[in-house]
PDB file of C-alpha atoms in Angstrom:
ATOM      1  CA  MET A   1     146.705 226.099  59.462  1.00  0.00           C
ATOM      2  CA  LYS A   2     144.308 228.593  61.251  1.00  0.00           C
ATOM      3  CA  THR A   3     140.573 228.201  60.317  1.00  0.00           C
ATOM      4  CA  ILE A   4     138.326 231.143  60.106  1.00  0.00           C
ATOM      5  CA  ILE A   5     134.474 230.740  59.818  1.00  0.00           C
ATOM      6  CA  ASP A   6     131.580 233.248  60.087  1.00  0.00           C
ATOM      7  CA  SER A   7     129.259 233.600  62.985  1.00  0.00           C
ATOM      8  CA  GLN A   8     125.762 232.090  61.953  1.00  0.00           C
ATOM      9  CA  TYR A   9     122.157 232.255  63.321  1.00  0.00           C
ATOM     10  CA  PHE A  10     121.055 228.622  64.175  1.00  0.00           C
ATOM     11  CA  PRO A  11     123.499 227.265  61.653  1.00  0.00           C
ATOM     12  CA  CYS A  12     123.056 224.515  59.181  1.00  0.00           C
ATOM     13  CA  VAL A  13     123.975 220.946  59.506  1.00  0.00           C
ATOM     14  CA  ALA A  14     127.050 221.590  57.449  1.00  0.00           C
ATOM     15  CA  TYR A  15     128.243 224.002  59.536  1.00  0.00           C
ATOM     16  CA  PHE A  16     128.540 221.682  62.471  1.00  0.00           C
ATOM     17  CA  SER A  17     129.507 218.839  60.485  1.00  0.00           C
ATOM     18  CA  PHE A  18     132.633 221.058  59.621  1.00  0.00           C
ATOM     19  CA  LEU A  19     133.085 222.039  63.141  1.00  0.00           C
ATOM     20  CA  LYS A  20     133.272 218.752  64.279  1.00  0.00           C
ATOM     21  CA  SER A  21     135.978 217.861  61.985  1.00  0.00           C
ATOM     22  CA  LYS A  22     138.162 220.711  63.652  1.00  0.00           C
ATOM     23  CA  GLU A  23     140.075 220.706  66.848  1.00  0.00           C
ATOM     24  CA  GLU A  24     140.083 224.423  66.906  1.00  0.00           C
ATOM     25  CA  VAL A  25     138.415 227.264  64.824  1.00  0.00           C
ATOM     26  CA  TRP A  26     138.177 231.175  65.023  1.00  0.00           C
ATOM     27  CA  ILE A  27     134.936 232.714  64.515  1.00  0.00           C
ATOM     28  CA  GLU A  28     135.029 235.933  62.526  1.00  0.00           C
ATOM     29  CA  THR A  29     134.130 239.096  64.474  1.00  0.00           C
ATOM     30  CA  GLN A  30     135.778 241.741  62.562  1.00  0.00           C
ATOM     31  CA  GLU A  31     134.473 241.383  59.061  1.00  0.00           C
ATOM     32  CA  HIS A  32     131.704 243.679  57.806  1.00  0.00           C
ATOM     33  CA  PHE A  33     128.001 242.406  58.071  1.00  0.00           C
ATOM     34  CA  VAL A  34     127.165 240.533  54.956  1.00  0.00           C
ATOM     35  CA  LYS A  35     123.500 240.363  53.773  1.00  0.00           C
ATOM     36  CA  GLN A  36     121.559 237.333  52.652  1.00  0.00           C
ATOM     37  CA  THR A  37     123.668 234.882  54.430  1.00  0.00           C
ATOM     38  CA  TYR A  38     123.469 232.488  57.289  1.00  0.00           C
ATOM     39  CA  ARG A  39     124.951 235.231  59.611  1.00  0.00           C
ATOM     40  CA  ASN A  40     121.341 236.308  60.323  1.00  0.00           C
ATOM     41  CA  ARG A  41     119.200 233.721  58.722  1.00  0.00           C
ATOM     42  CA  CYS A  42     118.435 229.971  58.928  1.00  0.00           C
ATOM     43  CA  TYR A  43     115.933 227.600  57.295  1.00  0.00           C
ATOM     44  CA  ILE A  44     113.582 225.342  58.818  1.00  0.00           C
ATOM     45  CA  LEU A  45     111.210 222.872  57.423  1.00  0.00           C
ATOM     46  CA  GLY A  46     107.561 223.851  57.671  1.00  0.00           C
ATOM     47  CA  SER A  47     104.390 221.820  56.834  1.00  0.00           C
ATOM     48  CA  ASN A  48     104.164 223.073  53.198  1.00  0.00           C
ATOM     49  CA  GLN A  49     107.962 224.333  52.529  1.00  0.00           C
ATOM     50  CA  VAL A  50     111.387 225.048  53.740  1.00  0.00           C
ATOM     51  CA  LEU A  51     110.997 228.479  55.502  1.00  0.00           C
ATOM     52  CA  PRO A  52     113.591 231.177  55.943  1.00  0.00           C
ATOM     53  CA  LEU A  53     113.842 232.875  59.144  1.00  0.00           C
ATOM     54  CA  ALA A  54     115.779 236.205  58.899  1.00  0.00           C
ATOM     55  CA  ILE A  55     116.692 238.728  61.570  1.00  0.00           C
ATOM     56  CA  PRO A  56     116.469 242.312  60.697  1.00  0.00           C
ATOM     57  CA  MET A  57     119.566 244.564  61.359  1.00  0.00           C
ATOM     58  CA  ILE A  58     120.038 248.056  62.173  1.00  0.00           C
ATOM     59  CA  GLY A  59     122.260 249.474  59.400  1.00  0.00           C
ATOM     60  CA  GLY A  60     122.363 246.234  57.516  1.00  0.00           C
ATOM     61  CA  ASN A  61     123.136 248.114  54.335  1.00  0.00           C
ATOM     62  CA  LYS A  62     126.081 250.060  55.734  1.00  0.00           C
ATOM     63  CA  LYS A  63     129.599 248.646  56.415  1.00  0.00           C
ATOM     64  CA  ILE A  64     129.282 247.921  60.119  1.00  0.00           C
ATOM     65  CA  LYS A  65     131.605 245.077  61.656  1.00  0.00           C
ATOM     66  CA  ILE A  66     129.737 241.943  62.618  1.00  0.00           C
ATOM     67  CA  SER A  67     130.814 242.644  66.277  1.00  0.00           C
ATOM     68  CA  ASP A  68     129.092 245.923  66.469  1.00  0.00           C
ATOM     69  CA  ILE A  69     125.918 245.353  64.247  1.00  0.00           C
ATOM     70  CA  LYS A  70     122.742 245.425  66.187  1.00  0.00           C
ATOM     71  CA  ILE A  71     119.508 243.668  65.924  1.00  0.00           C
ATOM     72  CA  GLU A  72     116.347 245.548  65.035  1.00  0.00           C
ATOM     73  CA  TYR A  73     113.626 244.721  67.644  1.00  0.00           C
ATOM     74  CA  LYS A  74     110.875 247.344  66.209  1.00  0.00           C
ATOM     75  CA  HIS A  75     109.500 244.554  64.060  1.00  0.00           C
ATOM     76  CA  ARG A  76     108.032 241.397  65.435  1.00  0.00           C
ATOM     77  CA  TRP A  77     110.274 239.110  63.890  1.00  0.00           C
ATOM     78  CA  LEU A  78     111.012 237.601  67.368  1.00  0.00           C
ATOM     79  CA  ASN A  79     107.593 236.400  67.820  1.00  0.00           C
ATOM     80  CA  ASP A  80     107.188 235.381  64.282  1.00  0.00           C
ATOM     81  CA  HIS A  81     110.428 233.266  64.183  1.00  0.00           C
ATOM     82  CA  TRP A  82     109.015 231.500  67.466  1.00  0.00           C
ATOM     83  CA  ARG A  83     105.607 230.837  66.128  1.00  0.00           C
ATOM     84  CA  ALA A  84     107.090 229.458  63.059  1.00  0.00           C
ATOM     85  CA  ILE A  85     109.631 227.263  65.078  1.00  0.00           C
ATOM     86  CA  ILE A  86     106.756 225.978  67.379  1.00  0.00           C
ATOM     87  CA  SER A  87     104.485 225.207  64.188  1.00  0.00           C
ATOM     88  CA  ALA A  88     107.282 223.191  62.415  1.00  0.00           C
ATOM     89  CA  TYR A  89     108.727 221.331  65.397  1.00  0.00           C
ATOM     90  CA  ASN A  90     106.147 221.276  68.286  1.00  0.00           C
ATOM     91  CA  LYS A  91     105.172 217.599  67.257  1.00  0.00           C
ATOM     92  CA  SER A  92     108.630 216.283  66.505  1.00  0.00           C
ATOM     93  CA  PRO A  93     110.088 213.722  68.872  1.00  0.00           C
ATOM     94  CA  TYR A  94     112.588 215.622  70.782  1.00  0.00           C
ATOM     95  CA  PHE A  95     111.586 219.535  70.481  1.00  0.00           C
ATOM     96  CA  GLU A  96     110.101 219.551  73.917  1.00  0.00           C
ATOM     97  CA  PHE A  97     113.578 218.826  75.399  1.00  0.00           C
ATOM     98  CA  TYR A  98     115.214 221.784  73.685  1.00  0.00           C
ATOM     99  CA  GLU A  99     112.327 224.214  73.636  1.00  0.00           C
ATOM    100  CA  PRO A 100     112.830 225.953  76.927  1.00  0.00           C
ATOM    101  CA  TYR A 101     116.557 226.697  76.277  1.00  0.00           C
ATOM    102  CA  ILE A 102     115.964 227.870  72.692  1.00  0.00           C
ATOM    103  CA  HIS A 103     113.165 230.109  74.091  1.00  0.00           C
ATOM    104  CA  ASP A 104     115.335 231.658  76.612  1.00  0.00           C
ATOM    105  CA  ILE A 105     118.313 232.219  74.151  1.00  0.00           C
ATOM    106  CA  LEU A 106     115.834 234.042  71.710  1.00  0.00           C
ATOM    107  CA  PHE A 107     113.851 236.053  74.245  1.00  0.00           C
ATOM    108  CA  ALA A 108     117.033 237.374  76.069  1.00  0.00           C
ATOM    109  CA  LYS A 109     116.876 239.992  73.235  1.00  0.00           C
ATOM    110  CA  HIS A 110     120.565 240.382  72.707  1.00  0.00           C
ATOM    111  CA  GLU A 111     121.506 243.712  71.426  1.00  0.00           C
ATOM    112  CA  ARG A 112     124.057 242.595  69.214  1.00  0.00           C
ATOM    113  CA  LEU A 113     123.849 239.873  66.629  1.00  0.00           C
ATOM    114  CA  ILE A 114     127.216 238.336  67.673  1.00  0.00           C
ATOM    115  CA  ASP A 115     126.024 237.826  71.182  1.00  0.00           C
ATOM    116  CA  LEU A 116     122.926 235.993  70.039  1.00  0.00           C
ATOM    117  CA  ASN A 117     124.760 233.847  67.508  1.00  0.00           C
ATOM    118  CA  THR A 118     127.559 232.990  70.139  1.00  0.00           C
ATOM    119  CA  GLU A 119     124.937 231.819  72.794  1.00  0.00           C
ATOM    120  CA  ILE A 120     123.268 229.566  70.034  1.00  0.00           C
ATOM    121  CA  LEU A 121     126.487 228.353  69.225  1.00  0.00           C
ATOM    122  CA  SER A 122     127.634 227.424  72.727  1.00  0.00           C
ATOM    123  CA  PHE A 123     124.285 225.694  73.415  1.00  0.00           C
ATOM    124  CA  CYS A 124     124.268 223.612  70.152  1.00  0.00           C
ATOM    125  CA  LEU A 125     128.107 222.622  70.627  1.00  0.00           C
ATOM    126  CA  LYS A 126     127.034 221.314  74.093  1.00  0.00           C
ATOM    127  CA  VAL A 127     123.885 219.222  73.122  1.00  0.00           C
ATOM    128  CA  LEU A 128     125.787 217.894  69.860  1.00  0.00           C
ATOM    129  CA  ASN A 129     128.719 216.938  72.035  1.00  0.00           C
ATOM    130  CA  ILE A 130     131.169 218.892  69.982  1.00  0.00           C
ATOM    131  CA  GLY A 131     134.403 219.681  71.678  1.00  0.00           C
ATOM    132  CA  THR A 132     135.914 221.777  69.163  1.00  0.00           C
ATOM    133  CA  LYS A 133     137.756 224.845  70.788  1.00  0.00           C
ATOM    134  CA  ILE A 134     136.142 228.060  69.813  1.00  0.00           C
ATOM    135  CA  ASN A 135     138.097 231.442  69.573  1.00  0.00           C
ATOM    136  CA  PHE A 136     137.243 234.836  68.316  1.00  0.00           C
ATOM    137  CA  THR A 137     139.150 236.915  65.977  1.00  0.00           C
ATOM    138  CA  GLU A 138     140.356 240.226  67.398  1.00  0.00           C
ATOM    139  CA  GLN A 139     141.511 241.646  63.922  1.00  0.00           C
ATOM    140  CA  TYR A 140     140.433 241.166  60.297  1.00  0.00           C
ATOM    141  CA  GLU A 141     142.773 238.785  58.415  1.00  0.00           C
ATOM    142  CA  SER A 142     142.848 238.419  54.675  1.00  0.00           C
ATOM    143  CA  ASN A 143     143.739 235.382  52.958  1.00  0.00           C
ATOM    144  CA  THR A 144     145.683 236.952  50.224  1.00  0.00           C
ATOM    145  CA  GLU A 145     148.637 234.497  50.653  1.00  0.00           C
ATOM    146  CA  GLY A 146     146.605 231.272  51.248  1.00  0.00           C
ATOM    147  CA  GLN A 147     147.639 231.143  54.955  1.00  0.00           C
ATOM    148  CA  LEU A 148     144.385 230.410  56.260  1.00  0.00           C
ATOM    149  CA  GLU A 149     141.692 227.925  55.966  1.00  0.00           C
ATOM    150  CA  ASP A 150     139.343 230.628  55.050  1.00  0.00           C
ATOM    151  CA  MET A 151     135.644 229.220  55.473  1.00  0.00           C
ATOM    152  CA  ARG A 152     133.922 232.727  55.528  1.00  0.00           C
ATOM    153  CA  SER A 153     130.766 232.680  53.425  1.00  0.00           C
ATOM    154  CA  MET A 154     131.794 229.261  52.143  1.00  0.00           C
ATOM    155  CA  ILE A 155     128.633 227.647  54.006  1.00  0.00           C
ATOM    156  CA  HIS A 156     126.087 230.151  52.275  1.00  0.00           C
ATOM    157  CA  PRO A 157     122.309 229.605  51.265  1.00  0.00           C
ATOM    158  CA  LYS A 158     123.165 230.341  47.737  1.00  0.00           C
ATOM    159  CA  LYS A 159     126.100 228.115  47.452  1.00  0.00           C
ATOM    160  CA  ASP A 160     124.528 224.524  47.936  1.00  0.00           C
ATOM    161  CA  TYR A 161     127.020 222.898  45.734  1.00  0.00           C
ATOM    162  CA  ILE A 162     129.932 223.723  48.249  1.00  0.00           C
ATOM    163  CA  CYS A 163     128.233 221.568  50.915  1.00  0.00           C
ATOM    164  CA  SER A 164     128.979 218.438  49.103  1.00  0.00           C
ATOM    165  CA  LYS A 165     132.820 219.373  49.632  1.00  0.00           C
ATOM    166  CA  ILE A 166     132.251 219.684  53.375  1.00  0.00           C
ATOM    167  CA  PHE A 167     129.744 217.031  54.260  1.00  0.00           C
ATOM    168  CA  ASP A 168     127.733 214.250  52.597  1.00  0.00           C
ATOM    169  CA  PRO A 169     124.308 214.728  54.040  1.00  0.00           C
ATOM    170  CA  ILE A 170     122.784 211.615  55.717  1.00  0.00           C
ATOM    171  CA  PRO A 171     118.993 211.521  55.638  1.00  0.00           C
ATOM    172  CA  TYR A 172     117.239 211.549  59.085  1.00  0.00           C
ATOM    173  CA  PRO A 173     113.412 211.335  59.782  1.00  0.00           C
ATOM    174  CA  GLN A 174     111.713 214.529  59.302  1.00  0.00           C
ATOM    175  CA  LEU A 175     108.079 215.353  59.973  1.00  0.00           C
ATOM    176  CA  PHE A 176     107.059 216.887  56.718  1.00  0.00           C
ATOM    177  CA  GLY A 177     107.636 216.200  53.047  1.00  0.00           C
ATOM    178  CA  LYS A 178     108.154 213.014  51.017  1.00  0.00           C
ATOM    179  CA  GLU A 179     111.708 213.825  50.001  1.00  0.00           C
ATOM    180  CA  PHE A 180     114.533 214.669  52.674  1.00  0.00           C
ATOM    181  CA  ALA A 181     115.195 218.224  53.013  1.00  0.00           C
ATOM    182  CA  ALA A 182     119.097 218.323  53.588  1.00  0.00           C
ATOM    183  CA  ASN A 183     121.174 221.039  55.284  1.00  0.00           C
ATOM    184  CA  LEU A 184     118.502 222.803  57.140  1.00  0.00           C
ATOM    185  CA  SER A 185     119.120 224.543  60.338  1.00  0.00           C
ATOM    186  CA  VAL A 186     120.239 222.455  63.382  1.00  0.00           C
ATOM    187  CA  LEU A 187     116.937 223.026  64.878  1.00  0.00           C
ATOM    188  CA  ASP A 188     115.678 220.645  62.389  1.00  0.00           C
ATOM    189  CA  LEU A 189     118.193 217.885  63.270  1.00  0.00           C
ATOM    190  CA  LEU A 190     118.090 218.466  67.050  1.00  0.00           C
ATOM    191  CA  SER A 191     114.021 218.357  67.055  1.00  0.00           C
ATOM    192  CA  ASN A 192     114.035 215.187  65.004  1.00  0.00           C
ATOM    193  CA  THR A 193     116.893 213.173  66.224  1.00  0.00           C
ATOM    194  CA  GLY A 194     117.679 214.490  69.444  1.00  0.00           C
ATOM    195  CA  PRO A 195     120.643 212.642  71.490  1.00  0.00           C
ATOM    196  CA  GLU A 196     121.347 210.876  68.119  1.00  0.00           C
ATOM    197  CA  SER A 197     122.001 214.112  66.330  1.00  0.00           C
ATOM    198  CA  ASP A 198     125.718 214.081  66.227  1.00  0.00           C
ATOM    199  CA  ASN A 199     125.514 210.615  64.381  1.00  0.00           C
ATOM    200  CA  TYR A 200     124.330 212.549  61.297  1.00  0.00           C
ATOM    201  CA  LEU A 201     127.187 215.272  61.256  1.00  0.00           C
TER     202      LEU A 201
END
């Protein structure tokens, strides 16, 4: 069965746990951009709370395909994201090994969201040792007849309950907080567990 999943910005741990379980997936490029999802946002663990990092989009309220929607750089979100990431993970055990790569990906200032997300995905799959074959859709496919494993918007910030059906979070050391914060961005996992990250997926 063909598996389709949405493109995400520094995806959460559940996303990579799911990818690791598949030999091949298709990244959706032809759907309309959906607001308030992981497509343009991620969550990291700051000193006081879990922090959302959201990328502003040009025409985010309009029906624009994910392959076409462009990133808004008039706002200083890029510097804000980088400061937040540095503040959250600069003292973590492994962040320094990934920092230059993450910096270069972000500050390449990709015009389209899909290009930024794809470069992030390629980097993360490599460092997580995930060999899943990644394809990209060329047309939108509905799942009216149940012919697809449709994971579009299934891993979602407002659908925490669904994660238990995809993976069972394994606690790992985190810098902040007394209780483990599950299913944050892969940035949290990589920064805190480094080369052991794939063991937690």
